[in-house]
Amino acid sequence: MNAKKSYYVTTPIYYVNDRPHLGTAYTTLVADCLARYHRKKQGVQNTHFLTGTDENSQKTIEAAKKAQQEVPQYLQKMSAAFVQCWKDIGIAYDDFIRTTEPRHHAGVNFIIGEILKNNPEDIYMGEYTGLYCYKCETFYKKEDLINGCCPDHKTPAAEIKEKNYFFRLSKYEAPVRDLLQKEFLQPKSRKNEMLGFLDKGLEDISITRENAEIGIPYAADPSHKLYVWVEALMNYYSAIYKTENESMLSDGVHLVGKDITRFHSVIWPALLMSARLPLPKMVFGHGFFTINGTKMSKSLGNVIDPTDLAKKYGQDALRCGLLSSFELGNDGDFSMKDFEAKYHSKLAGGVGNLFSRVIKLAHKLQNGRVSPAPADPKTQATYEKAMESLKIKEAYDVLFGAVNTANEILNKREPWKQKDNAEFIQETFDQIMPFMHAILHMASALLPEKHKTMKEMLGQDGNLGEPQQLYPKIEPEIVKNQ
Ligand code: MSP
């Protein structure tokens, strides 16, 4: 039995037909924030953060053709673009998996093998006629299409007629329903949505393609390749398969957007049940945000590159701008106007101003010496409660609340007016410092870029460091989509 308490957080693996954008950065930042919190809480060894790229898709072939590149070169270039972007915006993952890697193929073959061994009747050959959207690599029911078009991509769905291998998903309707009735899928709104979907009945799904140009061969009949969605889901296992982290599957927290919750909360657990492998702990289907009220799309030209924002405003600004504006399960909106306003009020004028104000005052009034103080326990407990329940916006609110409290103490007591009253000054800092340390504690996950600088400023054993500027004022961007 695995006695250690571990935390395994994953993002979806992203398609490589597109560069990383603010939407994919969002989920990745959420995962990074949770991973940093858990590393601090239960240790680096017991925390594992996985992200990666989903490469065996027909979209890849088309995008490579469009870019006039060979598929392997195209894949290399695009997955490298994700790696670079995550570096630029301050993501510290433990592992990055590409579904073209041999280790993924090995993990997938293992799971399929376990299904065939434990429940051989779960995979069978059948004929499939269906309506397929190549852009989301998904089959649709006729009634779910709008004038024959994919509801997301608005392009006509193709009619596909093939002899394929099927997975007996229908067999798992009852156990999946039982699972969804527990805490497996969050938030509640997604759980209800998915239970409603199950009420319509689960149909078996086709899991192979005969004429796919790219993909993992189905070992039992290599003339077929596995359906991209089926093998992509398996990345969460293949990345840890035969490693010291293999037992972490049951600690898995899969963060996904609401667009792909169904795959993760219905198909993935059913495949694992069939293979008799442990189920992850939770799927969290977060909301989507729009840009100025409009869906983000290349054709509308409103796609924002997260690297640009991180370069201009800093990594903390990007993280705080995206994660503190709306609760994880809800939909939201992003605008440059709000982003810049928040940067100036909460970071430059909030956290940054407080740190420089307190450190400067302590140097002036107390020679940079304060009594050593632990983080305010109530603030810390409220923050931890929020993070444990994935309420990241709430966690930022706790941090901003601590900034306000510290400022209020200063404004009320005005220690600079009582320069000769050493006791009063000492008392003032005794009241403020627990909040400064609580902010430092929270910053390790919420504002990690400047965490080290904050730590230097708060010094050690009550000997404060030098004041430094954390978040400079920045001239507003003239953005076309404002
Ligand atoms: N390759 C599949 C996932 C396979 S996982 C086994 C895929 N890739 S994707 O590149 O299209 O990424 C979709 C994910 O990007 C969403 O689930 C979500 O996490 C994120 N987002 C994309 N646009 C977004 C918003 N506008 N808002 C929030 N998240 C967004 O689907």
Short mmCIF file of C-alpha atoms and ligand atoms in Angstrom, two decimals:
data_model
loop_
_atom_site.label_atom_id
_atom_site.label_comp_id
_atom_site.label_asym_id
_atom_site.label_seq_id
_atom_site.Cartn_x
_atom_site.Cartn_y
_atom_site.Cartn_z
CA MET A 1 0.00 0.00 0.00
CA ASN A 2 1.12 3.51 -0.77
CA ALA A 3 1.46 5.10 2.65
CA LYS A 4 2.80 8.46 1.57
CA LYS A 5 0.32 11.23 0.87
CA SER A 6 0.94 12.38 -2.63
CA TYR A 7 -0.54 14.82 -5.08
CA TYR A 8 -0.58 14.23 -8.84
CA VAL A 9 -1.92 17.12 -10.85
CA THR A 10 -2.31 17.10 -14.63
CA THR A 11 -3.36 19.46 -17.41
CA PRO A 12 -4.90 18.33 -20.67
CA ILE A 13 -2.21 17.55 -23.22
CA TYR A 14 -2.55 20.29 -25.79
CA TYR A 15 -2.96 19.91 -29.53
CA VAL A 16 0.05 21.08 -31.47
CA ASN A 17 -1.82 22.52 -34.43
CA ASP A 18 -1.82 25.81 -32.56
CA ARG A 19 0.64 27.73 -30.42
CA PRO A 20 -0.04 28.08 -26.70
CA HIS A 21 -2.54 30.84 -25.99
CA LEU A 22 -4.17 32.43 -23.00
CA GLY A 23 -6.71 29.58 -22.75
CA THR A 24 -4.15 26.79 -22.57
CA ALA A 25 -1.97 28.96 -20.31
CA TYR A 26 -4.94 29.26 -17.94
CA THR A 27 -5.22 25.54 -17.10
CA THR A 28 -1.45 25.21 -16.97
CA LEU A 29 -1.16 28.11 -14.51
CA VAL A 30 -3.88 26.64 -12.31
CA ALA A 31 -2.02 23.31 -12.22
CA ASP A 32 1.27 25.08 -11.48
CA CYS A 33 -0.28 27.05 -8.66
CA LEU A 34 -1.70 23.88 -7.07
CA ALA A 35 1.57 22.00 -7.56
CA ARG A 36 3.56 24.77 -5.85
CA TYR A 37 1.12 24.78 -2.96
CA HIS A 38 1.36 21.01 -2.53
CA ARG A 39 5.14 20.91 -2.89
CA LYS A 40 5.40 23.30 0.02
CA LYS A 41 2.83 21.40 2.02
CA GLN A 42 3.84 17.79 1.54
CA GLY A 43 7.22 17.96 -0.15
CA VAL A 44 8.66 17.98 -3.63
CA GLN A 45 8.98 14.18 -3.68
CA ASN A 46 5.28 13.71 -3.02
CA THR A 47 4.04 16.13 -5.66
CA HIS A 48 3.96 15.46 -9.37
CA PHE A 49 2.80 17.90 -12.03
CA LEU A 50 2.36 16.59 -15.57
CA THR A 51 1.61 18.46 -18.77
CA GLY A 52 2.40 17.76 -22.41
CA THR A 53 1.28 17.70 -26.02
CA ASP A 54 -1.29 15.62 -27.89
CA GLU A 55 0.36 14.88 -31.21
CA ASN A 56 -1.29 11.89 -32.91
CA SER A 57 -4.13 13.85 -34.38
CA GLN A 58 -5.27 14.38 -37.94
CA LYS A 59 -5.03 18.08 -37.12
CA THR A 60 -1.27 17.62 -36.82
CA ILE A 61 -1.03 16.27 -40.35
CA GLU A 62 -3.05 19.11 -41.75
CA ALA A 63 -1.16 21.77 -39.82
CA ALA A 64 2.20 20.31 -40.91
CA LYS A 65 1.05 20.32 -44.53
CA LYS A 66 -0.06 23.92 -44.19
CA ALA A 67 3.29 24.85 -42.69
CA GLN A 68 4.99 22.90 -45.51
CA GLN A 69 6.96 20.87 -43.02
CA GLU A 70 7.59 17.20 -42.47
CA VAL A 71 5.41 15.88 -39.63
CA PRO A 72 8.28 15.01 -37.22
CA GLN A 73 9.92 18.44 -37.66
CA TYR A 74 6.59 20.16 -37.26
CA LEU A 75 5.85 18.20 -34.07
CA GLN A 76 9.27 18.96 -32.66
CA LYS A 77 8.90 22.66 -33.35
CA MET A 78 5.39 22.94 -31.93
CA SER A 79 5.94 20.91 -28.77
CA ALA A 80 9.09 23.00 -28.22
CA ALA A 81 6.89 26.11 -28.49
CA PHE A 82 4.84 24.83 -25.54
CA VAL A 83 7.95 24.02 -23.52
CA GLN A 84 9.31 27.51 -24.22
CA CYS A 85 6.06 29.27 -23.43
CA TRP A 86 5.65 27.45 -20.13
CA LYS A 87 9.21 28.47 -19.25
CA ASP A 88 8.51 32.09 -20.18
CA ILE A 89 5.43 32.30 -18.00
CA GLY A 90 6.96 30.57 -14.96
CA ILE A 91 5.51 27.06 -15.10
CA ALA A 92 7.48 24.49 -13.11
CA TYR A 93 6.16 21.10 -14.21
CA ASP A 94 7.77 17.83 -13.17
CA ASP A 95 7.18 16.06 -16.46
CA PHE A 96 6.19 16.91 -20.02
CA ILE A 97 4.84 14.06 -22.10
CA ARG A 98 4.54 13.93 -25.87
CA THR A 99 2.21 11.27 -27.23
CA THR A 100 4.70 10.42 -29.98
CA GLU A 101 7.22 9.25 -27.37
CA PRO A 102 7.90 5.51 -27.03
CA ARG A 103 7.03 5.63 -23.31
CA HIS A 104 3.52 6.77 -24.20
CA HIS A 105 3.14 3.96 -26.72
CA ALA A 106 4.32 1.50 -24.06
CA GLY A 107 1.82 2.79 -21.48
CA VAL A 108 -1.04 2.74 -23.98
CA ASN A 109 -0.23 -0.80 -25.08
CA PHE A 110 -0.13 -1.84 -21.45
CA ILE A 111 -3.61 -0.44 -20.71
CA ILE A 112 -5.11 -1.94 -23.88
CA GLY A 113 -3.43 -5.23 -22.99
CA GLU A 114 -4.96 -5.15 -19.51
CA ILE A 115 -8.41 -4.52 -21.00
CA LEU A 116 -8.00 -7.47 -23.36
CA LYS A 117 -6.72 -9.64 -20.53
CA ASN A 118 -9.29 -8.74 -17.88
CA ASN A 119 -12.36 -8.01 -19.98
CA PRO A 120 -11.74 -9.42 -23.47
CA GLU A 121 -15.37 -8.89 -24.48
CA ASP A 122 -14.94 -5.12 -23.95
CA ILE A 123 -13.27 -4.62 -27.33
CA TYR A 124 -15.02 -5.93 -30.44
CA MET A 125 -15.10 -5.31 -34.18
CA GLY A 126 -18.13 -3.47 -35.47
CA GLU A 127 -19.23 -1.20 -38.25
CA TYR A 128 -19.42 2.44 -37.58
CA THR A 129 -21.36 5.10 -39.37
CA GLY A 130 -21.10 8.43 -37.71
CA LEU A 131 -20.78 12.16 -38.01
CA TYR A 132 -17.30 13.32 -37.19
CA CYS A 133 -15.73 16.72 -36.62
CA TYR A 134 -12.02 16.55 -37.47
CA LYS A 135 -11.34 19.81 -35.66
CA CYS A 136 -12.36 18.45 -32.28
CA GLU A 137 -11.69 14.82 -33.26
CA THR A 138 -15.12 13.92 -31.93
CA PHE A 139 -18.21 12.06 -33.10
CA TYR A 140 -21.52 13.87 -32.87
CA LYS A 141 -25.11 12.74 -32.80
CA LYS A 142 -27.16 14.26 -35.60
CA GLU A 143 -29.30 16.16 -33.11
CA ASP A 144 -26.24 17.77 -31.54
CA LEU A 145 -25.12 19.35 -34.82
CA ILE A 146 -26.35 22.74 -35.93
CA ASN A 147 -27.41 22.58 -39.58
CA GLY A 148 -25.08 19.62 -39.98
CA CYS A 149 -22.17 21.59 -38.51
CA CYS A 150 -20.08 21.09 -35.38
CA PRO A 151 -21.52 23.30 -32.62
CA ASP A 152 -18.02 24.43 -31.60
CA HIS A 153 -16.25 24.79 -34.93
CA LYS A 154 -19.25 25.61 -37.13
CA THR A 155 -17.79 23.45 -39.92
CA PRO A 156 -19.70 20.55 -41.51
CA ALA A 157 -19.30 17.19 -39.78
CA ALA A 158 -18.06 14.41 -42.08
CA GLU A 159 -20.00 11.19 -42.46
CA ILE A 160 -17.68 8.32 -41.66
CA LYS A 161 -18.44 4.69 -42.43
CA GLU A 162 -15.80 2.27 -41.27
CA LYS A 163 -15.23 -1.12 -39.76
CA ASN A 164 -13.64 -0.28 -36.44
CA TYR A 165 -12.92 -1.77 -33.08
CA PHE A 166 -15.34 -0.67 -30.40
CA PHE A 167 -15.05 -0.28 -26.67
CA ARG A 168 -18.07 -1.51 -24.71
CA LEU A 169 -18.65 1.79 -22.92
CA SER A 170 -22.33 0.96 -22.37
CA LYS A 171 -21.29 -1.78 -19.92
CA TYR A 172 -19.85 0.88 -17.61
CA GLU A 173 -22.88 3.15 -17.44
CA ALA A 174 -23.87 2.07 -13.92
CA PRO A 175 -20.37 2.15 -12.36
CA VAL A 176 -19.62 5.51 -14.01
CA ARG A 177 -22.90 6.88 -12.67
CA ASP A 178 -21.96 5.64 -9.18
CA LEU A 179 -18.61 7.34 -9.52
CA LEU A 180 -20.14 10.63 -10.65
CA GLN A 181 -22.57 10.57 -7.76
CA LYS A 182 -19.57 10.76 -5.44
CA GLU A 183 -17.03 13.61 -5.44
CA PHE A 184 -15.17 12.42 -8.54
CA LEU A 185 -16.25 15.20 -10.88
CA GLN A 186 -16.17 18.78 -9.73
CA PRO A 187 -17.54 21.39 -9.53
CA LYS A 188 -21.15 20.42 -8.83
CA SER A 189 -22.46 22.10 -11.99
CA ARG A 190 -20.30 19.81 -14.17
CA LYS A 191 -21.32 16.77 -12.15
CA ASN A 192 -25.01 17.52 -12.72
CA GLU A 193 -24.39 18.17 -16.40
CA MET A 194 -22.62 14.85 -16.79
CA LEU A 195 -25.24 12.89 -14.83
CA GLY A 196 -27.80 14.41 -17.20
CA PHE A 197 -25.70 13.19 -20.12
CA LEU A 198 -25.62 9.67 -18.66
CA ASP A 199 -29.40 9.71 -18.38
CA LYS A 200 -29.55 9.69 -22.19
CA GLY A 201 -27.73 6.33 -22.09
CA LEU A 202 -24.14 5.44 -22.92
CA GLU A 203 -23.34 4.02 -26.34
CA ASP A 204 -20.26 1.98 -27.17
CA ILE A 205 -17.52 4.00 -28.81
CA SER A 206 -15.33 3.31 -31.78
CA ILE A 207 -11.72 3.26 -30.61
CA THR A 208 -9.72 2.61 -33.78
CA ARG A 209 -9.36 4.06 -37.28
CA GLU A 210 -8.34 2.04 -40.28
CA ASN A 211 -6.97 4.80 -42.47
CA ALA A 212 -5.41 7.18 -39.97
CA GLU A 213 -2.17 8.76 -41.17
CA ILE A 214 -0.81 9.12 -37.66
CA GLY A 215 -1.36 7.29 -34.40
CA ILE A 216 -0.53 4.33 -32.24
CA PRO A 217 -1.18 0.96 -33.89
CA TYR A 218 -3.75 -1.21 -32.13
CA ALA A 219 -1.47 -4.08 -31.10
CA ALA A 220 -4.07 -6.82 -31.65
CA ASP A 221 -4.62 -5.68 -35.25
CA PRO A 222 -1.96 -3.21 -36.38
CA SER A 223 -3.85 -2.38 -39.56
CA HIS A 224 -5.86 -0.13 -37.21
CA LYS A 225 -4.64 2.83 -35.20
CA LEU A 226 -6.10 3.86 -31.87
CA TYR A 227 -8.53 6.76 -31.86
CA VAL A 228 -6.57 9.80 -30.74
CA TRP A 229 -8.83 10.63 -27.82
CA VAL A 230 -8.60 7.13 -26.38
CA GLU A 231 -4.81 7.03 -26.37
CA ALA A 232 -4.48 10.70 -25.37
CA LEU A 233 -6.38 10.07 -22.13
CA MET A 234 -3.89 7.34 -21.32
CA ASN A 235 -1.03 9.87 -21.11
CA TYR A 236 -1.86 10.36 -17.43
CA TYR A 237 -0.83 6.79 -16.89
CA SER A 238 1.85 6.31 -19.53
CA ALA A 239 3.88 9.21 -18.06
CA ILE A 240 4.17 7.41 -14.72
CA TYR A 241 4.04 3.82 -16.01
CA LYS A 242 7.04 1.84 -14.74
CA THR A 243 8.37 4.79 -12.76
CA GLU A 244 8.60 5.37 -9.03
CA ASN A 245 5.46 7.50 -9.36
CA GLU A 246 3.31 4.75 -10.87
CA SER A 247 1.17 4.42 -7.76
CA MET A 248 0.23 8.08 -8.03
CA LEU A 249 -2.55 7.39 -10.54
CA SER A 250 -5.02 7.09 -7.69
CA ASP A 251 -3.92 10.53 -6.42
CA GLY A 252 -4.60 12.07 -9.82
CA VAL A 253 -6.36 15.41 -10.06
CA HIS A 254 -7.11 16.03 -13.73
CA LEU A 255 -7.70 19.69 -14.52
CA VAL A 256 -9.56 20.11 -17.77
CA GLY A 257 -11.71 22.69 -19.47
CA LYS A 258 -15.45 22.11 -19.58
CA ASP A 259 -15.12 21.28 -23.30
CA ILE A 260 -13.45 17.98 -22.56
CA THR A 261 -14.96 17.01 -19.22
CA ARG A 262 -16.99 14.21 -20.78
CA PHE A 263 -13.92 12.37 -22.07
CA HIS A 264 -12.26 12.61 -18.68
CA SER A 265 -15.16 11.84 -16.41
CA VAL A 266 -16.87 9.10 -18.42
CA ILE A 267 -14.56 7.47 -20.97
CA TRP A 268 -11.31 7.59 -18.99
CA PRO A 269 -12.70 5.99 -15.82
CA ALA A 270 -14.54 3.36 -17.90
CA LEU A 271 -11.29 2.43 -19.67
CA LEU A 272 -9.50 2.19 -16.33
CA MET A 273 -12.28 0.08 -14.83
CA SER A 274 -12.08 -2.25 -17.79
CA ALA A 275 -8.29 -2.50 -17.41
CA ARG A 276 -8.73 -2.97 -13.64
CA LEU A 277 -6.44 -0.08 -12.93
CA PRO A 278 -6.95 2.43 -10.10
CA LEU A 279 -9.12 5.47 -10.80
CA PRO A 280 -7.85 9.01 -10.33
CA LYS A 281 -9.16 10.97 -7.38
CA MET A 282 -10.81 13.82 -9.21
CA VAL A 283 -11.60 15.50 -12.50
CA PHE A 284 -12.12 19.22 -12.24
CA GLY A 285 -13.88 20.74 -15.25
CA HIS A 286 -13.14 24.45 -15.13
CA GLY A 287 -14.95 27.23 -16.97
CA PHE A 288 -13.94 29.10 -20.11
CA PHE A 289 -13.14 32.76 -20.42
CA THR A 290 -13.85 35.06 -23.30
CA ILE A 291 -11.79 38.04 -24.42
CA ASN A 292 -13.82 41.22 -24.08
CA GLY A 293 -16.96 39.11 -24.11
CA THR A 294 -16.03 37.29 -27.33
CA LYS A 295 -14.81 33.74 -27.83
CA MET A 296 -11.07 33.65 -28.39
CA SER A 297 -10.38 32.76 -31.99
CA LYS A 298 -7.68 33.15 -34.58
CA SER A 299 -10.12 34.40 -37.19
CA LEU A 300 -11.28 37.20 -34.88
CA GLY A 301 -7.66 38.10 -34.21
CA ASN A 302 -8.22 38.30 -30.45
CA VAL A 303 -5.86 35.52 -29.42
CA ILE A 304 -3.43 36.75 -26.78
CA ASP A 305 0.05 35.30 -26.44
CA PRO A 306 0.72 34.67 -22.75
CA THR A 307 4.45 35.21 -23.29
CA ASP A 308 3.83 38.80 -24.42
CA LEU A 309 1.94 39.57 -21.22
CA ALA A 310 4.54 37.88 -19.01
CA LYS A 311 7.36 39.76 -20.74
CA LYS A 312 5.74 43.13 -20.34
CA TYR A 313 4.05 42.83 -16.94
CA GLY A 314 5.86 39.89 -15.38
CA GLN A 315 4.86 36.30 -14.65
CA ASP A 316 3.08 37.17 -11.41
CA ALA A 317 0.90 39.69 -13.23
CA LEU A 318 -0.18 37.09 -15.78
CA ARG A 319 -0.90 34.49 -13.11
CA CYS A 320 -2.75 36.89 -10.87
CA GLY A 321 -4.67 38.45 -13.77
CA LEU A 322 -5.93 35.06 -14.95
CA LEU A 323 -6.45 33.23 -11.68
CA SER A 324 -7.82 35.93 -9.41
CA SER A 325 -10.60 37.26 -11.61
CA PHE A 326 -13.15 34.45 -11.55
CA GLU A 327 -13.63 31.22 -9.63
CA LEU A 328 -12.15 28.10 -11.25
CA GLY A 329 -15.45 26.39 -12.00
CA ASN A 330 -17.08 29.50 -13.50
CA ASP A 331 -16.87 31.14 -16.88
CA GLY A 332 -15.21 34.53 -17.00
CA ASP A 333 -13.92 37.29 -19.19
CA PHE A 334 -10.48 38.75 -19.79
CA SER A 335 -9.77 42.27 -20.99
CA MET A 336 -6.52 44.20 -21.14
CA LYS A 337 -8.24 47.08 -19.40
CA ASP A 338 -9.12 44.97 -16.33
CA PHE A 339 -5.76 43.25 -16.47
CA GLU A 340 -3.84 46.53 -16.33
CA ALA A 341 -6.13 47.97 -13.68
CA LYS A 342 -5.63 44.89 -11.51
CA TYR A 343 -1.88 44.96 -12.00
CA HIS A 344 -1.71 48.53 -10.78
CA SER A 345 -4.17 48.26 -7.92
CA LYS A 346 -3.31 44.80 -6.54
CA LEU A 347 0.35 44.28 -7.42
CA ALA A 348 2.16 47.60 -8.01
CA GLY A 349 -0.04 49.65 -5.66
CA GLY A 350 -0.94 46.72 -3.37
CA VAL A 351 1.64 44.03 -2.55
CA GLY A 352 4.61 45.92 -4.03
CA ASN A 353 3.81 49.21 -2.31
CA LEU A 354 3.19 47.51 1.05
CA PHE A 355 6.51 45.66 1.01
CA SER A 356 8.55 48.72 0.14
CA ARG A 357 6.62 50.87 2.61
CA VAL A 358 7.04 48.49 5.54
CA ILE A 359 10.71 47.69 4.90
CA LYS A 360 11.62 51.36 4.40
CA LEU A 361 9.80 52.37 7.57
CA ALA A 362 11.39 49.60 9.60
CA HIS A 363 14.82 50.74 8.44
CA LYS A 364 14.02 54.33 9.26
CA LEU A 365 12.35 53.79 12.63
CA GLN A 366 13.97 50.57 13.91
CA ASN A 367 17.26 50.15 12.05
CA GLY A 368 15.73 47.31 10.06
CA ARG A 369 15.08 45.14 13.13
CA VAL A 370 11.73 43.63 14.05
CA SER A 371 10.73 40.81 16.37
CA PRO A 372 10.74 37.50 14.48
CA ALA A 373 7.15 36.54 13.69
CA PRO A 374 5.36 33.53 12.24
CA ALA A 375 2.69 33.98 9.55
CA ASP A 376 -0.68 35.08 10.94
CA PRO A 377 -2.30 31.68 11.67
CA LYS A 378 -5.85 32.70 10.83
CA THR A 379 -4.85 34.13 7.44
CA GLN A 380 -2.78 31.07 6.68
CA ALA A 381 -5.58 28.68 7.62
CA THR A 382 -8.12 30.56 5.48
CA TYR A 383 -5.71 30.50 2.54
CA GLU A 384 -5.06 26.77 2.94
CA LYS A 385 -8.74 25.99 3.12
CA ALA A 386 -9.28 27.86 -0.14
CA MET A 387 -6.39 26.09 -1.90
CA GLU A 388 -7.49 22.66 -0.66
CA SER A 389 -10.87 23.19 -2.28
CA LEU A 390 -9.33 24.61 -5.50
CA LYS A 391 -10.79 28.04 -4.80
CA ILE A 392 -7.83 29.92 -6.19
CA LYS A 393 -9.62 33.24 -6.63
CA GLU A 394 -10.54 33.05 -2.97
CA ALA A 395 -6.89 32.36 -2.09
CA TYR A 396 -5.87 35.56 -3.93
CA ASP A 397 -8.60 37.42 -2.04
CA VAL A 398 -7.04 36.24 1.23
CA LEU A 399 -3.67 37.56 0.06
CA PHE A 400 -5.08 40.93 -0.98
CA GLY A 401 -7.02 41.03 2.30
CA ALA A 402 -3.76 40.60 4.25
CA VAL A 403 -2.25 43.49 2.25
CA ASN A 404 -5.21 45.69 3.24
CA THR A 405 -4.99 44.66 6.88
CA ALA A 406 -1.27 45.51 7.07
CA ASN A 407 -1.87 48.86 5.35
CA GLU A 408 -4.75 49.65 7.69
CA ILE A 409 -2.60 48.98 10.74
CA LEU A 410 0.01 51.39 9.42
CA ASN A 411 -2.51 54.06 8.44
CA LYS A 412 -4.26 53.86 11.77
CA ARG A 413 -1.18 53.90 13.98
CA GLU A 414 0.97 56.25 11.87
CA PRO A 415 4.20 55.19 13.60
CA TRP A 416 6.18 57.82 11.66
CA LYS A 417 4.46 60.44 13.84
CA GLN A 418 5.78 58.84 17.04
CA LYS A 419 9.45 58.56 16.25
CA ASP A 420 10.46 58.72 19.91
CA ASN A 421 7.97 56.16 21.16
CA ALA A 422 10.03 52.99 20.68
CA GLU A 423 7.49 50.78 22.39
CA PHE A 424 4.65 52.01 20.15
CA ILE A 425 6.76 51.50 17.04
CA GLN A 426 7.77 48.01 18.15
CA GLU A 427 4.12 47.16 18.82
CA THR A 428 3.13 48.41 15.38
CA PHE A 429 5.62 46.12 13.67
CA ASP A 430 4.60 43.25 15.93
CA GLN A 431 1.10 43.66 14.55
CA ILE A 432 2.13 44.00 10.92
CA MET A 433 4.83 41.37 10.50
CA PRO A 434 2.57 38.28 10.86
CA PHE A 435 0.61 39.57 7.85
CA MET A 436 3.82 40.17 5.88
CA HIS A 437 4.87 36.58 6.56
CA ALA A 438 1.42 35.29 5.65
CA ILE A 439 1.70 37.15 2.32
CA LEU A 440 5.12 35.62 1.78
CA HIS A 441 3.73 32.16 2.47
CA MET A 442 0.86 32.61 -0.01
CA ALA A 443 3.12 34.18 -2.62
CA SER A 444 5.03 30.92 -3.01
CA ALA A 445 2.07 29.59 -5.05
CA LEU A 446 0.22 32.77 -6.01
CA LEU A 447 3.09 35.17 -6.85
CA PRO A 448 6.08 32.84 -7.25
CA GLU A 449 8.16 35.08 -9.52
CA LYS A 450 8.72 37.65 -6.80
CA HIS A 451 8.54 35.26 -3.86
CA LYS A 452 12.32 35.14 -3.52
CA THR A 453 12.61 38.93 -3.52
CA MET A 454 9.88 39.19 -0.89
CA LYS A 455 11.75 36.64 1.20
CA GLU A 456 14.96 38.63 0.91
CA MET A 457 13.14 41.75 2.02
CA LEU A 458 11.70 40.05 5.09
CA GLY A 459 15.17 38.72 5.92
CA GLN A 460 15.90 36.32 8.73
CA ASP A 461 15.35 36.27 12.48
CA GLY A 462 13.90 39.76 12.43
CA ASN A 463 16.81 41.32 10.50
CA LEU A 464 15.09 42.81 7.47
CA GLY A 465 16.70 42.99 4.04
CA GLU A 466 16.92 46.04 1.81
CA PRO A 467 13.77 47.46 0.18
CA GLN A 468 13.37 46.46 -3.48
CA GLN A 469 10.78 47.30 -6.05
CA LEU A 470 8.55 44.27 -6.69
CA TYR A 471 6.09 45.50 -9.30
CA PRO A 472 6.98 48.72 -11.17
CA LYS A 473 4.35 50.98 -12.69
CA ILE A 474 3.91 50.17 -16.37
CA GLU A 475 2.62 52.39 -19.13
CA PRO A 476 -0.70 51.05 -20.40
CA GLU A 477 -0.58 49.01 -23.57
CA ILE A 478 -2.36 50.35 -26.61
CA VAL A 479 -4.14 47.14 -27.50
CA LYS A 480 -6.33 46.66 -30.47
CA ASN A 481 -8.79 44.47 -28.60
CA GLN A 482 -9.36 46.76 -25.67
N1 MSP B 1 -5.81 17.51 -26.92
C1 MSP B 1 -7.05 17.70 -26.23
C2 MSP B 1 -6.94 17.30 -24.78
C3 MSP B 1 -6.54 15.88 -24.55
S1 MSP B 1 -6.34 15.55 -22.86
C4 MSP B 1 -6.14 13.92 -22.78
C5 MSP B 1 -7.44 19.17 -26.30
N2 MSP B 1 -6.45 20.03 -26.54
S2 MSP B 1 -6.63 21.62 -26.70
O1 MSP B 1 -5.34 22.11 -27.15
O2 MSP B 1 -7.74 21.91 -27.53
O3 MSP B 1 -6.84 22.18 -25.27
C6 MSP B 1 -8.10 22.31 -24.71
C7 MSP B 1 -7.95 22.88 -23.31
O4 MSP B 1 -7.39 24.21 -23.35
C8 MSP B 1 -9.26 23.07 -22.57
O5 MSP B 1 -9.74 21.89 -21.99
C9 MSP B 1 -8.85 24.07 -21.53
O6 MSP B 1 -8.12 23.41 -20.54
C10 MSP B 1 -7.92 25.00 -22.30
N3 MSP B 1 -8.62 26.15 -22.89
C11 MSP B 1 -8.68 26.47 -24.23
N4 MSP B 1 -9.37 27.64 -24.35
C12 MSP B 1 -9.76 28.09 -23.15
C13 MSP B 1 -10.48 29.21 -22.70
N5 MSP B 1 -10.94 30.13 -23.52
N6 MSP B 1 -10.71 29.32 -21.35
C14 MSP B 1 -10.23 28.39 -20.46
N7 MSP B 1 -9.55 27.31 -20.87
C15 MSP B 1 -9.29 27.12 -22.20
O7 MSP B 1 -8.60 19.46 -26.13
#
